[in-house]
Amino acid sequence: MSTGQKTPTTAPTTRHTATPRPTTKAPHTTKPAPAECEIVSNAGNCYNAGQFCRNADIGNSTHAGNGRMIYCRQDGSRGRWGY
């Protein structure tokens, strides 16, 4: 005798296993100076205001690491970057 009701069925259980991520890290490299720095230090970094500048850079200007224009001027016996 049929009552018209269906018996509930359970879905088969599936197990998902996580794929392990690679443990190797990329080698540490020095970041190149941003493109907006026209004059960079010997290490390749942008200068910032207050830092010493090379004698060859006195009278020149460049953008600092923060994007502002800085100028290399004589400051006593050394050149220094400033706004």
mmCIF file of C-alpha atoms in Angstrom:
data_model
loop_
_atom_site.group_PDB
_atom_site.id
_atom_site.type_symbol
_atom_site.label_atom_id
_atom_site.label_comp_id
_atom_site.label_asym_id
_atom_site.label_seq_id
_atom_site.Cartn_x
_atom_site.Cartn_y
_atom_site.Cartn_z
ATOM 1 C CA MET A 1 0.000 0.000 0.000
ATOM 2 C CA SER A 2 1.455 3.381 -1.074
ATOM 3 C CA THR A 3 0.807 6.554 0.905
ATOM 4 C CA GLY A 4 2.366 8.942 -1.658
ATOM 5 C CA GLN A 5 5.099 10.037 0.709
ATOM 6 C CA LYS A 6 8.702 9.585 -0.252
ATOM 7 C CA THR A 7 11.216 8.550 2.284
ATOM 8 C CA PRO A 8 14.040 11.071 2.711
ATOM 9 C CA THR A 9 17.368 10.043 1.336
ATOM 10 C CA THR A 10 20.717 11.174 2.606
ATOM 11 C CA ALA A 11 23.395 12.434 0.249
ATOM 12 C CA PRO A 12 26.629 10.477 0.217
ATOM 13 C CA THR A 13 29.337 12.092 2.311
ATOM 14 C CA THR A 14 32.490 13.189 0.528
ATOM 15 C CA ARG A 15 35.677 14.192 2.223
ATOM 16 C CA HIS A 16 37.683 17.081 0.870
ATOM 17 C CA THR A 17 41.346 17.188 1.666
ATOM 18 C CA ALA A 18 43.207 20.461 1.598
ATOM 19 C CA THR A 19 46.037 20.724 -0.882
ATOM 20 C CA PRO A 20 49.206 21.716 0.980
ATOM 21 C CA ARG A 21 50.700 25.028 -0.034
ATOM 22 C CA PRO A 22 54.332 25.177 -1.088
ATOM 23 C CA THR A 23 56.629 26.151 1.750
ATOM 24 C CA THR A 24 59.338 27.784 -0.331
ATOM 25 C CA LYS A 25 59.480 31.559 -0.212
ATOM 26 C CA ALA A 26 60.624 33.834 -2.983
ATOM 27 C CA PRO A 27 64.168 35.090 -2.464
ATOM 28 C CA HIS A 28 64.447 38.479 -0.783
ATOM 29 C CA THR A 29 65.325 41.147 -3.292
ATOM 30 C CA THR A 30 65.971 44.837 -2.890
ATOM 31 C CA LYS A 31 63.136 46.956 -4.218
ATOM 32 C CA PRO A 32 64.181 49.291 -7.004
ATOM 33 C CA ALA A 33 63.516 52.965 -6.462
ATOM 34 C CA PRO A 34 60.125 54.184 -7.657
ATOM 35 C CA ALA A 35 60.127 55.666 -11.145
ATOM 36 C CA GLU A 36 59.392 59.190 -9.859
ATOM 37 C CA CYS A 37 62.846 59.518 -8.211
ATOM 38 C CA GLU A 38 65.098 61.030 -10.841
ATOM 39 C CA ILE A 39 68.223 60.933 -8.647
ATOM 40 C CA VAL A 40 68.775 57.899 -6.450
ATOM 41 C CA SER A 41 71.408 56.984 -3.880
ATOM 42 C CA ASN A 42 74.261 54.619 -4.668
ATOM 43 C CA ALA A 43 72.108 51.860 -3.105
ATOM 44 C CA GLY A 44 69.261 52.675 -5.528
ATOM 45 C CA ASN A 45 66.918 54.312 -3.000
ATOM 46 C CA CYS A 46 65.052 57.606 -3.231
ATOM 47 C CA TYR A 47 66.453 60.443 -1.160
ATOM 48 C CA ASN A 48 64.424 62.232 1.503
ATOM 49 C CA ALA A 49 64.671 65.766 2.850
ATOM 50 C CA GLY A 50 67.371 66.092 5.488
ATOM 51 C CA GLN A 51 69.680 63.465 4.024
ATOM 52 C CA PHE A 52 73.141 64.333 2.775
ATOM 53 C CA CYS A 53 73.565 64.598 -0.972
ATOM 54 C CA ARG A 54 76.615 63.989 -3.117
ATOM 55 C CA ASN A 55 78.761 66.948 -4.144
ATOM 56 C CA ALA A 56 77.911 66.153 -7.767
ATOM 57 C CA ASP A 57 74.180 66.614 -6.972
ATOM 58 C CA ILE A 58 74.481 70.117 -5.460
ATOM 59 C CA GLY A 59 72.178 72.435 -7.396
ATOM 60 C CA ASN A 60 70.001 69.575 -8.699
ATOM 61 C CA SER A 61 66.486 68.541 -7.733
ATOM 62 C CA THR A 62 64.594 65.264 -7.591
ATOM 63 C CA HIS A 63 61.428 63.837 -6.110
ATOM 64 C CA ALA A 64 61.712 62.446 -2.592
ATOM 65 C CA GLY A 65 60.387 59.051 -1.549
ATOM 66 C CA ASN A 66 57.113 60.746 -0.535
ATOM 67 C CA GLY A 67 56.713 62.354 -3.981
ATOM 68 C CA ARG A 68 57.619 65.937 -2.971
ATOM 69 C CA MET A 69 60.289 67.857 -4.852
ATOM 70 C CA ILE A 70 63.570 68.250 -2.953
ATOM 71 C CA TYR A 71 66.688 70.248 -3.773
ATOM 72 C CA CYS A 72 70.336 69.528 -3.031
ATOM 73 C CA ARG A 73 71.890 72.657 -1.488
ATOM 74 C CA GLN A 74 75.137 73.408 0.262
ATOM 75 C CA ASP A 75 74.664 73.173 4.029
ATOM 76 C CA GLY A 76 77.896 74.128 5.761
ATOM 77 C CA SER A 77 80.610 71.875 4.411
ATOM 78 C CA ARG A 78 78.209 69.234 3.003
ATOM 79 C CA GLY A 79 75.298 69.145 0.612
ATOM 80 C CA ARG A 80 71.882 68.302 2.035
ATOM 81 C CA TRP A 81 68.493 67.521 0.474
ATOM 82 C CA GLY A 82 65.709 69.915 1.490
ATOM 83 C CA TYR A 83 62.379 71.333 0.354
#
